[in-house]
């Protein structure tokens, strides 16, 4: 993976810099798209897909259950479950090359399966610290079964 970028305001700058240093030869890029998924948008994904050639893997994505620094959305188990559903919607929407885009989404890796601490500053676990399945787990399981291969 040439670069593993966050869908934040400086995504464009970082991607262009990495393209320059890889001499435009990199063909696999990673994106942590929490912003897009939890805010129901596609700005970060669209930006990266228009800039980089090859494949984009969603390498760290999912619904956020709790996050001390959350802005623009209110994390909860229900919101995380909705975000996970939207995560699959985005992956399906951009799974083939579109006009004006240089790449497409080919893989999706949720983060994280199980949160270890009940008082963690950041929690995107499909399973609670106590080992119980959350709403997001059920959503993930259902959507993954029906996902395009």
CSV table of C-alpha atoms in Angstrom, one decimal:
chain,number,residue,atom,x,y,z
A,1,UNK,CA,0.0,0.0,0.0
A,2,UNK,CA,1.6,3.2,-1.2
A,3,UNK,CA,-0.1,5.5,1.2
A,4,UNK,CA,-2.6,5.1,4.0
A,5,UNK,CA,-4.4,8.4,4.2
A,6,UNK,CA,-7.1,9.9,6.3
A,7,UNK,CA,-10.2,11.6,4.7
A,8,UNK,CA,-9.4,14.9,6.3
A,9,UNK,CA,-8.9,18.4,4.9
A,10,UNK,CA,-5.3,17.8,3.9
A,11,UNK,CA,-6.0,14.6,1.9
A,12,UNK,CA,-5.5,16.3,-1.5
A,13,UNK,CA,-2.1,17.7,-0.5
A,14,UNK,CA,-0.8,14.4,1.0
A,15,UNK,CA,-2.0,12.3,-2.0
A,16,UNK,CA,-0.4,14.7,-4.5
A,17,UNK,CA,2.9,14.7,-2.5
A,18,UNK,CA,2.9,10.9,-2.3
A,19,UNK,CA,2.2,10.7,-6.1
A,20,UNK,CA,5.2,12.8,-6.7
A,21,UNK,CA,7.5,10.7,-4.5
A,22,UNK,CA,6.3,7.4,-5.9
A,23,UNK,CA,6.7,8.9,-9.4
A,24,UNK,CA,3.0,8.0,-10.1
A,25,UNK,CA,3.9,4.2,-10.1
A,26,UNK,CA,2.0,3.2,-6.9
A,27,UNK,CA,-1.1,1.1,-7.7
A,28,UNK,CA,-2.6,0.4,-4.3
A,29,UNK,CA,-3.7,3.2,-1.9
A,30,UNK,CA,-5.3,3.0,1.5
A,31,UNK,CA,-7.9,5.3,2.9
A,32,UNK,CA,-9.2,5.7,6.5
A,33,UNK,CA,-12.6,7.1,5.7
A,34,UNK,CA,-14.3,7.6,9.1
A,35,UNK,CA,-15.3,11.1,8.2
A,36,UNK,CA,-17.2,10.0,5.1
A,37,UNK,CA,-18.8,7.0,6.6
A,38,UNK,CA,-19.9,8.6,9.9
A,39,UNK,CA,-21.0,11.9,8.3
A,40,UNK,CA,-22.8,10.2,5.4
A,41,UNK,CA,-20.7,11.9,2.7
A,42,UNK,CA,-18.3,10.8,0.0
A,43,UNK,CA,-15.9,13.8,-0.2
A,44,UNK,CA,-12.8,12.0,0.9
A,45,UNK,CA,-13.4,8.9,-1.2
A,46,UNK,CA,-14.1,11.0,-4.3
A,47,UNK,CA,-11.0,13.1,-3.8
A,48,UNK,CA,-8.7,10.2,-3.6
A,49,UNK,CA,-10.3,8.2,-6.4
A,50,UNK,CA,-9.9,11.2,-8.7
A,51,UNK,CA,-6.3,11.6,-7.9
A,52,UNK,CA,-4.6,8.2,-7.6
A,53,UNK,CA,-4.3,5.4,-10.2
A,54,UNK,CA,-5.1,1.8,-9.5
A,55,UNK,CA,-7.0,0.4,-6.5
A,56,UNK,CA,-8.1,2.1,-3.2
A,57,UNK,CA,-8.6,-0.1,-0.2
A,58,UNK,CA,-10.7,1.2,2.7
A,59,UNK,CA,-8.1,0.1,5.2
A,60,UNK,CA,-9.5,1.5,8.4
A,61,UNK,CA,-13.2,2.2,8.3
A,62,UNK,CA,-16.4,1.7,10.3
A,63,UNK,CA,-19.0,3.1,12.5
A,64,UNK,CA,-17.8,5.0,15.6
A,65,UNK,CA,-19.5,4.0,18.9
A,66,UNK,CA,-17.6,6.6,21.0
A,67,UNK,CA,-14.9,9.2,20.3
A,68,UNK,CA,-13.8,12.0,22.6
A,69,UNK,CA,-13.0,14.3,19.7
A,70,UNK,CA,-16.1,13.7,17.6
A,71,UNK,CA,-17.2,16.7,15.6
A,72,UNK,CA,-20.1,16.8,13.1
A,73,UNK,CA,-21.8,13.6,14.3
A,74,UNK,CA,-22.9,12.1,17.5
A,75,UNK,CA,-21.4,8.6,18.0
A,76,UNK,CA,-23.5,5.8,19.4
A,77,UNK,CA,-24.2,2.1,18.7
A,78,UNK,CA,-27.2,3.0,16.6
A,79,UNK,CA,-25.2,5.6,14.6
A,80,UNK,CA,-22.3,3.2,14.2
A,81,UNK,CA,-24.6,0.6,12.8
A,82,UNK,CA,-26.0,3.1,10.3
A,83,UNK,CA,-22.5,4.2,9.4
A,84,UNK,CA,-21.5,0.6,8.7
A,85,UNK,CA,-24.4,0.2,6.3
A,86,UNK,CA,-23.3,3.4,4.5
A,87,UNK,CA,-19.8,2.1,4.4
A,88,UNK,CA,-21.0,-0.8,2.2
A,89,UNK,CA,-23.1,1.6,0.1
A,90,UNK,CA,-20.0,3.7,-0.6
A,91,UNK,CA,-17.8,0.6,-1.4
A,92,UNK,CA,-20.4,-0.6,-3.8
A,93,UNK,CA,-20.9,2.8,-5.4
A,94,UNK,CA,-17.2,3.1,-6.2
A,95,UNK,CA,-16.3,-0.5,-6.9
A,96,UNK,CA,-15.8,0.1,-10.6
A,97,UNK,CA,-14.0,3.0,-12.4
A,98,UNK,CA,-16.2,5.9,-13.1
A,99,UNK,CA,-15.8,8.7,-15.6
A,100,UNK,CA,-13.4,11.3,-14.2
A,101,UNK,CA,-11.9,8.9,-11.7
A,102,UNK,CA,-8.5,7.2,-11.9
A,103,UNK,CA,-9.2,4.3,-9.5
A,104,UNK,CA,-11.8,2.2,-7.7
A,105,UNK,CA,-12.4,0.6,-4.3
A,106,UNK,CA,-11.4,-3.0,-4.3
A,107,UNK,CA,-11.2,-3.9,-0.6
A,108,UNK,CA,-12.7,-3.0,2.7
A,109,UNK,CA,-11.2,-3.5,6.1
A,110,UNK,CA,-13.3,-2.5,9.2
A,111,UNK,CA,-11.6,-1.2,12.3
A,112,UNK,CA,-11.9,-2.6,14.8
A,113,UNK,CA,-13.4,-6.0,15.7
A,114,UNK,CA,-13.4,-5.6,19.5
A,115,UNK,CA,-12.6,-2.7,21.7
A,116,UNK,CA,-10.4,-3.7,24.6
A,117,UNK,CA,-11.2,-1.0,27.1
A,118,UNK,CA,-14.7,0.1,28.2
A,119,UNK,CA,-13.4,3.7,28.7
A,120,UNK,CA,-11.4,3.8,25.5
A,121,UNK,CA,-11.0,7.3,24.0
A,122,UNK,CA,-12.0,5.9,20.6
A,123,UNK,CA,-14.3,2.9,20.0
A,124,UNK,CA,-15.3,1.5,16.6
A,125,UNK,CA,-15.6,-2.1,17.8
A,126,UNK,CA,-18.1,-4.5,16.3
A,127,UNK,CA,-17.9,-6.3,19.6
A,128,UNK,CA,-18.1,-4.6,23.0
A,129,UNK,CA,-15.3,-4.8,25.5
A,130,UNK,CA,-17.4,-7.4,27.4
A,131,UNK,CA,-17.5,-9.6,24.3
A,132,UNK,CA,-21.1,-8.9,23.2
A,133,UNK,CA,-22.1,-8.3,19.6
A,134,UNK,CA,-23.2,-4.8,18.9
A,135,UNK,CA,-25.8,-3.6,16.4
A,136,UNK,CA,-22.9,-2.8,14.0
A,137,UNK,CA,-21.8,-6.4,14.1
A,138,UNK,CA,-25.2,-7.6,12.9
A,139,UNK,CA,-25.3,-4.9,10.2
A,140,UNK,CA,-21.7,-5.8,9.1
A,141,UNK,CA,-22.5,-9.5,9.0
A,142,UNK,CA,-25.7,-9.0,6.9
A,143,UNK,CA,-24.1,-6.5,4.5
A,144,UNK,CA,-20.9,-8.6,4.0
A,145,UNK,CA,-23.0,-11.6,3.0
A,146,UNK,CA,-24.7,-9.6,0.3
A,147,UNK,CA,-21.6,-7.6,-0.8
A,148,UNK,CA,-20.4,-7.9,-4.4
A,149,UNK,CA,-17.4,-10.2,-4.6
